[in-house]
């Protein structure tokens, strides 16, 4: 098994972040520092250490959801000491979880956390096409042509977005409330899509990821996922 996949399955970090750990020379196999990202291991025989600590497969993963408020950065540690989403959650002392994907500083809503690297990969990698639904408020009105443009794809950062779902929830001269469902998760995708048709986003909130819904969780609060939600995530693993 590829070393970064093993580290993700053990809940150390996502596959991509695990590669960074390897590049930082923090990973050892059988007491030798790993240099090659393409290294394979045998989980039954090889002893893998991260920062000198042994790594094992884990079954009892932690799954949390947070209603992220505006004004928090989605990162596990900010070099400028700004408030991060980690300040809003609590996990047992010896456990570490990390955010699944990213909501930008001014975006609020549903943010999942886990130590299940395989699941984090499924939820964030575009190839799995997991739907994420957002409520956006834009300044002014929108025409049906503009809605259709968003639905069929617009060019952001030099590449066209995949077809998505867009519904108008409410509209008056001052502002319009839209429900937008995408499954790609590119950087600041919803804001950039709206910007590409000349719309200014005044408010953006994620209300669901796959079948997991934010529901009535208060802003700034977190909770563990219930059995039904965890069963749904396990179904995604196949
Ligand atoms: N799209 C955005 O523009 N921002 C987010 O945080 C998520 C999706």
PDB file of C-alpha atoms and ligand atoms in Angstrom:
ATOM      1  CA  UNK A   1       0.000   0.000   0.000  1.00  0.00           C
ATOM      2  CA  UNK A   2       1.232   3.486  -0.899  1.00  0.00           C
ATOM      3  CA  UNK A   3       2.611   5.222   2.213  1.00  0.00           C
ATOM      4  CA  UNK A   4       0.405   8.335   1.908  1.00  0.00           C
ATOM      5  CA  UNK A   5      -2.734   6.160   1.650  1.00  0.00           C
ATOM      6  CA  UNK A   6      -1.650   4.223   4.742  1.00  0.00           C
ATOM      7  CA  UNK A   7      -1.110   7.446   6.721  1.00  0.00           C
ATOM      8  CA  UNK A   8      -4.535   8.732   5.636  1.00  0.00           C
ATOM      9  CA  UNK A   9      -6.250   5.465   6.616  1.00  0.00           C
ATOM     10  CA  UNK A  10      -4.578   5.744  10.002  1.00  0.00           C
ATOM     11  CA  UNK A  11      -6.078   9.186  10.449  1.00  0.00           C
ATOM     12  CA  UNK A  12      -2.756  11.036  10.457  1.00  0.00           C
ATOM     13  CA  UNK A  13      -3.716  13.528   7.723  1.00  0.00           C
ATOM     14  CA  UNK A  14      -5.278  13.631   4.263  1.00  0.00           C
ATOM     15  CA  UNK A  15      -3.281  11.921   1.509  1.00  0.00           C
ATOM     16  CA  UNK A  16      -1.990  15.264   0.252  1.00  0.00           C
ATOM     17  CA  UNK A  17      -0.996  16.456   3.742  1.00  0.00           C
ATOM     18  CA  UNK A  18       0.631  13.077   4.392  1.00  0.00           C
ATOM     19  CA  UNK A  19       2.864  13.699   1.386  1.00  0.00           C
ATOM     20  CA  UNK A  20       3.927  16.968   2.981  1.00  0.00           C
ATOM     21  CA  UNK A  21       4.858  15.088   6.162  1.00  0.00           C
ATOM     22  CA  UNK A  22       7.046  12.804   4.043  1.00  0.00           C
ATOM     23  CA  UNK A  23       8.708  15.768   2.312  1.00  0.00           C
ATOM     24  CA  UNK A  24       9.334  17.265   5.756  1.00  0.00           C
ATOM     25  CA  UNK A  25      11.212  14.008   6.610  1.00  0.00           C
ATOM     26  CA  UNK A  26       8.873  13.305   9.521  1.00  0.00           C
ATOM     27  CA  UNK A  27       7.982   9.784   8.392  1.00  0.00           C
ATOM     28  CA  UNK A  28      10.078   6.679   9.016  1.00  0.00           C
ATOM     29  CA  UNK A  29       9.591   3.103   7.883  1.00  0.00           C
ATOM     30  CA  UNK A  30      11.455   0.489   9.925  1.00  0.00           C
ATOM     31  CA  UNK A  31      13.620   3.281  11.368  1.00  0.00           C
ATOM     32  CA  UNK A  32      14.624   4.782   7.993  1.00  0.00           C
ATOM     33  CA  UNK A  33      13.405   8.201   6.890  1.00  0.00           C
ATOM     34  CA  UNK A  34      11.151   8.028   3.828  1.00  0.00           C
ATOM     35  CA  UNK A  35      12.307  10.194   0.908  1.00  0.00           C
ATOM     36  CA  UNK A  36      10.211   8.850  -1.948  1.00  0.00           C
ATOM     37  CA  UNK A  37       6.501   9.759  -2.069  1.00  0.00           C
ATOM     38  CA  UNK A  38       5.830   6.615  -4.110  1.00  0.00           C
ATOM     39  CA  UNK A  39       7.068   4.263  -1.366  1.00  0.00           C
ATOM     40  CA  UNK A  40       4.872   1.224  -0.711  1.00  0.00           C
ATOM     41  CA  UNK A  41       4.550  -0.452   2.671  1.00  0.00           C
ATOM     42  CA  UNK A  42       3.171  -3.700   3.991  1.00  0.00           C
ATOM     43  CA  UNK A  43       0.876  -2.653   6.869  1.00  0.00           C
ATOM     44  CA  UNK A  44       1.215  -6.109   8.471  1.00  0.00           C
ATOM     45  CA  UNK A  45       5.032  -6.144   8.558  1.00  0.00           C
ATOM     46  CA  UNK A  46       6.391  -2.608   8.375  1.00  0.00           C
ATOM     47  CA  UNK A  47       6.653  -0.284  11.359  1.00  0.00           C
ATOM     48  CA  UNK A  48       5.743   3.283  10.423  1.00  0.00           C
ATOM     49  CA  UNK A  49       6.606   6.226  12.668  1.00  0.00           C
ATOM     50  CA  UNK A  50       5.462   9.846  12.349  1.00  0.00           C
ATOM     51  CA  UNK A  51       7.448  12.278  14.473  1.00  0.00           C
ATOM     52  CA  UNK A  52       8.863   9.221  16.228  1.00  0.00           C
ATOM     53  CA  UNK A  53       5.426   7.824  17.208  1.00  0.00           C
ATOM     54  CA  UNK A  54       4.117   4.515  15.834  1.00  0.00           C
ATOM     55  CA  UNK A  55       1.108   4.702  13.517  1.00  0.00           C
ATOM     56  CA  UNK A  56      -1.675   2.094  13.468  1.00  0.00           C
ATOM     57  CA  UNK A  57      -4.897   1.497  11.587  1.00  0.00           C
ATOM     58  CA  UNK A  58      -7.755   3.067  13.448  1.00  0.00           C
ATOM     59  CA  UNK A  59     -11.387   1.975  13.617  1.00  0.00           C
ATOM     60  CA  UNK A  60     -12.965   4.420  16.066  1.00  0.00           C
ATOM     61  CA  UNK A  61     -12.870   7.565  14.014  1.00  0.00           C
ATOM     62  CA  UNK A  62     -14.156  10.919  15.268  1.00  0.00           C
ATOM     63  CA  UNK A  63     -16.690  12.832  13.141  1.00  0.00           C
ATOM     64  CA  UNK A  64     -17.786  16.351  14.099  1.00  0.00           C
ATOM     65  CA  UNK A  65     -19.722  19.149  12.455  1.00  0.00           C
ATOM     66  CA  UNK A  66     -19.276  22.842  13.197  1.00  0.00           C
ATOM     67  CA  UNK A  67     -21.470  25.777  12.239  1.00  0.00           C
ATOM     68  CA  UNK A  68     -18.542  27.962  11.200  1.00  0.00           C
ATOM     69  CA  UNK A  69     -19.134  31.676  11.720  1.00  0.00           C
ATOM     70  CA  UNK A  70     -17.555  34.405   9.581  1.00  0.00           C
ATOM     71  CA  UNK A  71     -14.160  35.574  10.750  1.00  0.00           C
ATOM     72  CA  UNK A  72     -12.455  32.214  11.265  1.00  0.00           C
ATOM     73  CA  UNK A  73      -9.792  30.645   9.064  1.00  0.00           C
ATOM     74  CA  UNK A  74     -10.079  26.990   8.053  1.00  0.00           C
ATOM     75  CA  UNK A  75      -6.669  25.704   9.054  1.00  0.00           C
ATOM     76  CA  UNK A  76      -5.253  23.624  11.869  1.00  0.00           C
ATOM     77  CA  UNK A  77      -2.737  26.275  12.765  1.00  0.00           C
ATOM     78  CA  UNK A  78      -2.328  29.846  11.584  1.00  0.00           C
ATOM     79  CA  UNK A  79       1.146  31.330  11.462  1.00  0.00           C
ATOM     80  CA  UNK A  80      -0.251  34.808  12.228  1.00  0.00           C
ATOM     81  CA  UNK A  81      -2.230  33.608  15.259  1.00  0.00           C
ATOM     82  CA  UNK A  82      -5.597  34.580  13.816  1.00  0.00           C
ATOM     83  CA  UNK A  83      -8.745  32.792  15.036  1.00  0.00           C
ATOM     84  CA  UNK A  84      -9.082  29.383  13.411  1.00  0.00           C
ATOM     85  CA  UNK A  85     -11.914  26.874  13.264  1.00  0.00           C
ATOM     86  CA  UNK A  86      -9.919  24.692  15.679  1.00  0.00           C
ATOM     87  CA  UNK A  87     -10.646  27.288  18.408  1.00  0.00           C
ATOM     88  CA  UNK A  88     -14.341  26.384  18.154  1.00  0.00           C
ATOM     89  CA  UNK A  89     -14.195  22.613  18.652  1.00  0.00           C
ATOM     90  CA  UNK A  90     -13.043  20.273  21.418  1.00  0.00           C
ATOM     91  CA  UNK A  91     -11.708  16.736  21.007  1.00  0.00           C
ATOM     92  CA  UNK A  92     -10.378  14.330  23.657  1.00  0.00           C
ATOM     93  CA  UNK A  93      -6.789  15.216  24.628  1.00  0.00           C
ATOM     94  CA  UNK A  94      -4.831  12.596  22.771  1.00  0.00           C
ATOM     95  CA  UNK A  95      -6.845  12.824  19.537  1.00  0.00           C
ATOM     96  CA  UNK A  96      -6.444  15.186  16.619  1.00  0.00           C
ATOM     97  CA  UNK A  97      -8.980  15.887  13.907  1.00  0.00           C
ATOM     98  CA  UNK A  98      -8.712  18.157  10.910  1.00  0.00           C
ATOM     99  CA  UNK A  99     -11.238  20.073   8.817  1.00  0.00           C
ATOM    100  CA  UNK A 100     -12.672  18.350   5.746  1.00  0.00           C
ATOM    101  CA  UNK A 101     -12.136  20.813   2.903  1.00  0.00           C
ATOM    102  CA  UNK A 102     -12.265  24.534   3.458  1.00  0.00           C
ATOM    103  CA  UNK A 103     -14.714  27.367   3.984  1.00  0.00           C
ATOM    104  CA  UNK A 104     -13.158  30.766   3.427  1.00  0.00           C
ATOM    105  CA  UNK A 105     -12.852  33.461   6.079  1.00  0.00           C
ATOM    106  CA  UNK A 106     -16.108  35.219   5.198  1.00  0.00           C
ATOM    107  CA  UNK A 107     -18.135  32.074   4.534  1.00  0.00           C
ATOM    108  CA  UNK A 108     -20.191  30.403   7.222  1.00  0.00           C
ATOM    109  CA  UNK A 109     -21.981  27.114   7.644  1.00  0.00           C
ATOM    110  CA  UNK A 110     -21.341  23.389   7.703  1.00  0.00           C
ATOM    111  CA  UNK A 111     -17.747  22.299   8.230  1.00  0.00           C
ATOM    112  CA  UNK A 112     -16.958  18.666   9.000  1.00  0.00           C
ATOM    113  CA  UNK A 113     -13.953  17.474  10.997  1.00  0.00           C
ATOM    114  CA  UNK A 114     -12.545  13.976  11.219  1.00  0.00           C
ATOM    115  CA  UNK A 115      -9.451  11.866  11.725  1.00  0.00           C
ATOM    116  CA  UNK A 116     -10.680   9.496   8.998  1.00  0.00           C
ATOM    117  CA  UNK A 117      -8.352  10.337   6.128  1.00  0.00           C
ATOM    118  CA  UNK A 118     -10.037   8.048   3.629  1.00  0.00           C
ATOM    119  CA  UNK A 119     -13.390   9.708   4.192  1.00  0.00           C
ATOM    120  CA  UNK A 120     -11.884  13.205   4.064  1.00  0.00           C
ATOM    121  CA  UNK A 121     -10.437  12.299   0.670  1.00  0.00           C
ATOM    122  CA  UNK A 122     -13.802  11.035  -0.613  1.00  0.00           C
ATOM    123  CA  UNK A 123     -15.641  14.152   0.543  1.00  0.00           C
ATOM    124  CA  UNK A 124     -13.161  16.591  -0.972  1.00  0.00           C
ATOM    125  CA  UNK A 125     -11.797  14.942  -4.106  1.00  0.00           C
ATOM    126  CA  UNK A 126     -13.746  16.155  -7.173  1.00  0.00           C
ATOM    127  CA  UNK A 127     -13.826  12.681  -8.719  1.00  0.00           C
ATOM    128  CA  UNK A 128     -16.336  11.517  -6.077  1.00  0.00           C
ATOM    129  CA  UNK A 129     -18.737  14.346  -7.059  1.00  0.00           C
ATOM    130  CA  UNK A 130     -20.097  14.847  -3.530  1.00  0.00           C
ATOM    131  CA  UNK A 131     -22.704  17.628  -3.646  1.00  0.00           C
ATOM    132  CA  UNK A 132     -22.240  20.702  -1.483  1.00  0.00           C
ATOM    133  CA  UNK A 133     -25.158  23.122  -1.183  1.00  0.00           C
ATOM    134  CA  UNK A 134     -24.803  26.821  -0.403  1.00  0.00           C
ATOM    135  CA  UNK A 135     -27.171  29.709   0.255  1.00  0.00           C
ATOM    136  CA  UNK A 136     -25.826  32.888  -1.345  1.00  0.00           C
ATOM    137  CA  UNK A 137     -27.177  36.408  -1.115  1.00  0.00           C
ATOM    138  CA  UNK A 138     -26.123  38.669  -3.945  1.00  0.00           C
ATOM    139  CA  UNK A 139     -26.609  42.375  -4.456  1.00  0.00           C
ATOM    140  CA  UNK A 140     -29.500  43.247  -6.800  1.00  0.00           C
ATOM    141  CA  UNK A 141     -31.407  40.889  -9.076  1.00  0.00           C
ATOM    142  CA  UNK A 142     -30.522  38.056 -11.449  1.00  0.00           C
ATOM    143  CA  UNK A 143     -32.024  37.152 -14.854  1.00  0.00           C
ATOM    144  CA  UNK A 144     -32.994  33.652 -15.952  1.00  0.00           C
ATOM    145  CA  UNK A 145     -30.244  33.843 -18.618  1.00  0.00           C
ATOM    146  CA  UNK A 146     -27.697  34.499 -15.879  1.00  0.00           C
ATOM    147  CA  UNK A 147     -29.050  31.606 -13.795  1.00  0.00           C
ATOM    148  CA  UNK A 148     -28.760  29.339 -16.846  1.00  0.00           C
ATOM    149  CA  UNK A 149     -25.181  30.465 -17.404  1.00  0.00           C
ATOM    150  CA  UNK A 150     -24.292  29.453 -13.840  1.00  0.00           C
ATOM    151  CA  UNK A 151     -26.101  26.138 -14.289  1.00  0.00           C
ATOM    152  CA  UNK A 152     -24.284  25.181 -17.466  1.00  0.00           C
ATOM    153  CA  UNK A 153     -20.846  26.382 -16.310  1.00  0.00           C
ATOM    154  CA  UNK A 154     -18.827  29.598 -16.262  1.00  0.00           C
ATOM    155  CA  UNK A 155     -15.113  30.164 -16.651  1.00  0.00           C
ATOM    156  CA  UNK A 156     -13.237  30.806 -13.405  1.00  0.00           C
ATOM    157  CA  UNK A 157      -9.446  30.764 -13.085  1.00  0.00           C
ATOM    158  CA  UNK A 158      -9.218  29.820 -16.749  1.00  0.00           C
ATOM    159  CA  UNK A 159     -11.378  26.667 -16.583  1.00  0.00           C
ATOM    160  CA  UNK A 160     -15.098  26.077 -16.971  1.00  0.00           C
ATOM    161  CA  UNK A 161     -17.077  24.942 -13.936  1.00  0.00           C
ATOM    162  CA  UNK A 162     -19.081  21.711 -14.138  1.00  0.00           C
ATOM    163  CA  UNK A 163     -22.857  21.935 -14.546  1.00  0.00           C
ATOM    164  CA  UNK A 164     -24.537  22.677 -11.230  1.00  0.00           C
ATOM    165  CA  UNK A 165     -27.945  23.328  -9.670  1.00  0.00           C
ATOM    166  CA  UNK A 166     -29.107  26.906  -9.082  1.00  0.00           C
ATOM    167  CA  UNK A 167     -32.487  27.987  -7.696  1.00  0.00           C
ATOM    168  CA  UNK A 168     -33.777  31.451  -6.848  1.00  0.00           C
ATOM    169  CA  UNK A 169     -35.212  31.395  -3.329  1.00  0.00           C
ATOM    170  CA  UNK A 170     -36.201  35.077  -3.070  1.00  0.00           C
ATOM    171  CA  UNK A 171     -35.589  38.207  -5.117  1.00  0.00           C
ATOM    172  CA  UNK A 172     -36.280  41.953  -4.821  1.00  0.00           C
ATOM    173  CA  UNK A 173     -34.495  45.022  -6.227  1.00  0.00           C
ATOM    174  CA  UNK A 174     -32.056  45.149  -3.317  1.00  0.00           C
ATOM    175  CA  UNK A 175     -30.902  41.544  -3.159  1.00  0.00           C
ATOM    176  CA  UNK A 176     -31.428  37.955  -4.300  1.00  0.00           C
ATOM    177  CA  UNK A 177     -31.136  34.735  -2.329  1.00  0.00           C
ATOM    178  CA  UNK A 178     -29.925  31.715  -4.292  1.00  0.00           C
ATOM    179  CA  UNK A 179     -29.455  28.040  -3.515  1.00  0.00           C
ATOM    180  CA  UNK A 180     -26.424  26.672  -5.367  1.00  0.00           C
ATOM    181  CA  UNK A 181     -25.293  23.037  -5.398  1.00  0.00           C
ATOM    182  CA  UNK A 182     -21.838  22.218  -6.741  1.00  0.00           C
ATOM    183  CA  UNK A 183     -19.709  19.093  -6.595  1.00  0.00           C
ATOM    184  CA  UNK A 184     -16.237  20.361  -7.468  1.00  0.00           C
ATOM    185  CA  UNK A 185     -15.064  22.449  -4.502  1.00  0.00           C
ATOM    186  CA  UNK A 186     -12.571  24.701  -6.285  1.00  0.00           C
ATOM    187  CA  UNK A 187     -11.042  27.593  -4.356  1.00  0.00           C
ATOM    188  CA  UNK A 188     -13.750  30.219  -3.527  1.00  0.00           C
ATOM    189  CA  UNK A 189     -15.802  28.594  -6.264  1.00  0.00           C
ATOM    190  CA  UNK A 190     -19.253  30.004  -5.494  1.00  0.00           C
ATOM    191  CA  UNK A 191     -18.043  33.581  -5.042  1.00  0.00           C
ATOM    192  CA  UNK A 192     -15.989  33.373  -8.239  1.00  0.00           C
ATOM    193  CA  UNK A 193     -18.891  31.896 -10.220  1.00  0.00           C
ATOM    194  CA  UNK A 194     -21.123  34.766  -9.129  1.00  0.00           C
ATOM    195  CA  UNK A 195     -18.359  37.292  -9.774  1.00  0.00           C
ATOM    196  CA  UNK A 196     -17.961  35.906 -13.310  1.00  0.00           C
ATOM    197  CA  UNK A 197     -21.516  37.075 -14.120  1.00  0.00           C
ATOM    198  CA  UNK A 198     -20.937  40.420 -12.409  1.00  0.00           C
ATOM    199  CA  UNK A 199     -22.607  39.641  -9.056  1.00  0.00           C
ATOM    200  CA  UNK A 200     -21.313  40.649  -5.668  1.00  0.00           C
ATOM    201  CA  UNK A 201     -21.752  38.010  -2.930  1.00  0.00           C
ATOM    202  CA  UNK A 202     -22.944  39.633   0.285  1.00  0.00           C
ATOM    203  CA  UNK A 203     -23.421  36.443   2.284  1.00  0.00           C
ATOM    204  CA  UNK A 204     -22.470  32.803   1.773  1.00  0.00           C
ATOM    205  CA  UNK A 205     -23.397  29.798   3.901  1.00  0.00           C
ATOM    206  CA  UNK A 206     -22.940  26.059   3.284  1.00  0.00           C
ATOM    207  CA  UNK A 207     -25.992  24.085   4.388  1.00  0.00           C
ATOM    208  CA  UNK A 208     -25.091  20.538   3.342  1.00  0.00           C
ATOM    209  CA  UNK A 209     -22.318  18.173   2.284  1.00  0.00           C
ATOM    210  CA  UNK A 210     -23.696  15.002   0.690  1.00  0.00           C
ATOM    211  CA  UNK A 211     -26.583  13.911   2.910  1.00  0.00           C
ATOM    212  CA  UNK A 212     -25.149  15.655   5.990  1.00  0.00           C
ATOM    213  CA  UNK A 213     -27.165  18.781   6.756  1.00  0.00           C
ATOM    214  CA  UNK A 214     -26.331  21.700   9.037  1.00  0.00           C
ATOM    215  CA  UNK A 215     -29.951  21.805  10.281  1.00  0.00           C
ATOM    216  CA  UNK A 216     -30.588  23.952  13.334  1.00  0.00           C
ATOM    217  CA  UNK A 217     -27.068  23.879  14.807  1.00  0.00           C
ATOM    218  CA  UNK A 218     -26.382  27.364  16.198  1.00  0.00           C
ATOM    219  CA  UNK A 219     -23.623  29.496  14.695  1.00  0.00           C
ATOM    220  CA  UNK A 220     -20.274  28.817  16.420  1.00  0.00           C
ATOM    221  CA  UNK A 221     -21.481  25.490  17.927  1.00  0.00           C
ATOM    222  CA  UNK A 222     -20.266  21.980  17.133  1.00  0.00           C
ATOM    223  CA  UNK A 223     -21.587  18.460  17.713  1.00  0.00           C
ATOM    224  CA  UNK A 224     -20.583  14.876  16.993  1.00  0.00           C
ATOM    225  CA  UNK A 225     -22.360  13.240  14.073  1.00  0.00           C
ATOM    226  CA  UNK A 226     -25.124  10.809  14.983  1.00  0.00           C
ATOM    227  CA  UNK A 227     -25.231   7.115  14.034  1.00  0.00           C
ATOM    228  CA  UNK A 228     -27.365   7.704  10.950  1.00  0.00           C
ATOM    229  CA  UNK A 229     -24.965  10.360   9.645  1.00  0.00           C
ATOM    230  CA  UNK A 230     -21.925   8.164  10.304  1.00  0.00           C
ATOM    231  CA  UNK A 231     -23.636   5.244   8.553  1.00  0.00           C
ATOM    232  CA  UNK A 232     -24.158   7.493   5.524  1.00  0.00           C
ATOM    233  CA  UNK A 233     -20.457   8.441   5.481  1.00  0.00           C
ATOM    234  CA  UNK A 234     -19.476   4.783   5.699  1.00  0.00           C
ATOM    235  CA  UNK A 235     -21.715   4.023   2.708  1.00  0.00           C
ATOM    236  CA  UNK A 236     -19.638   6.507   0.704  1.00  0.00           C
ATOM    237  CA  UNK A 237     -16.539   4.412   1.417  1.00  0.00           C
ATOM    238  CA  UNK A 238     -18.241   1.505  -0.373  1.00  0.00           C
TER     239      UNK A 238
HETATM  240  N1  LIG B   1     -17.320  28.786  -2.351  1.00  0.00           N
HETATM  241  C1  LIG B   1     -16.822  29.944  -1.886  1.00  0.00           C
HETATM  242  O1  LIG B   1     -16.774  30.922  -2.605  1.00  0.00           O
HETATM  243  N2  LIG B   1     -16.342  29.971  -0.640  1.00  0.00           N
HETATM  244  C2  LIG B   1     -16.380  28.907   0.187  1.00  0.00           C
HETATM  245  O2  LIG B   1     -15.940  28.995   1.330  1.00  0.00           O
HETATM  246  C3  LIG B   1     -16.908  27.713  -0.309  1.00  0.00           C
HETATM  247  C4  LIG B   1     -17.375  27.670  -1.586  1.00  0.00           C
END
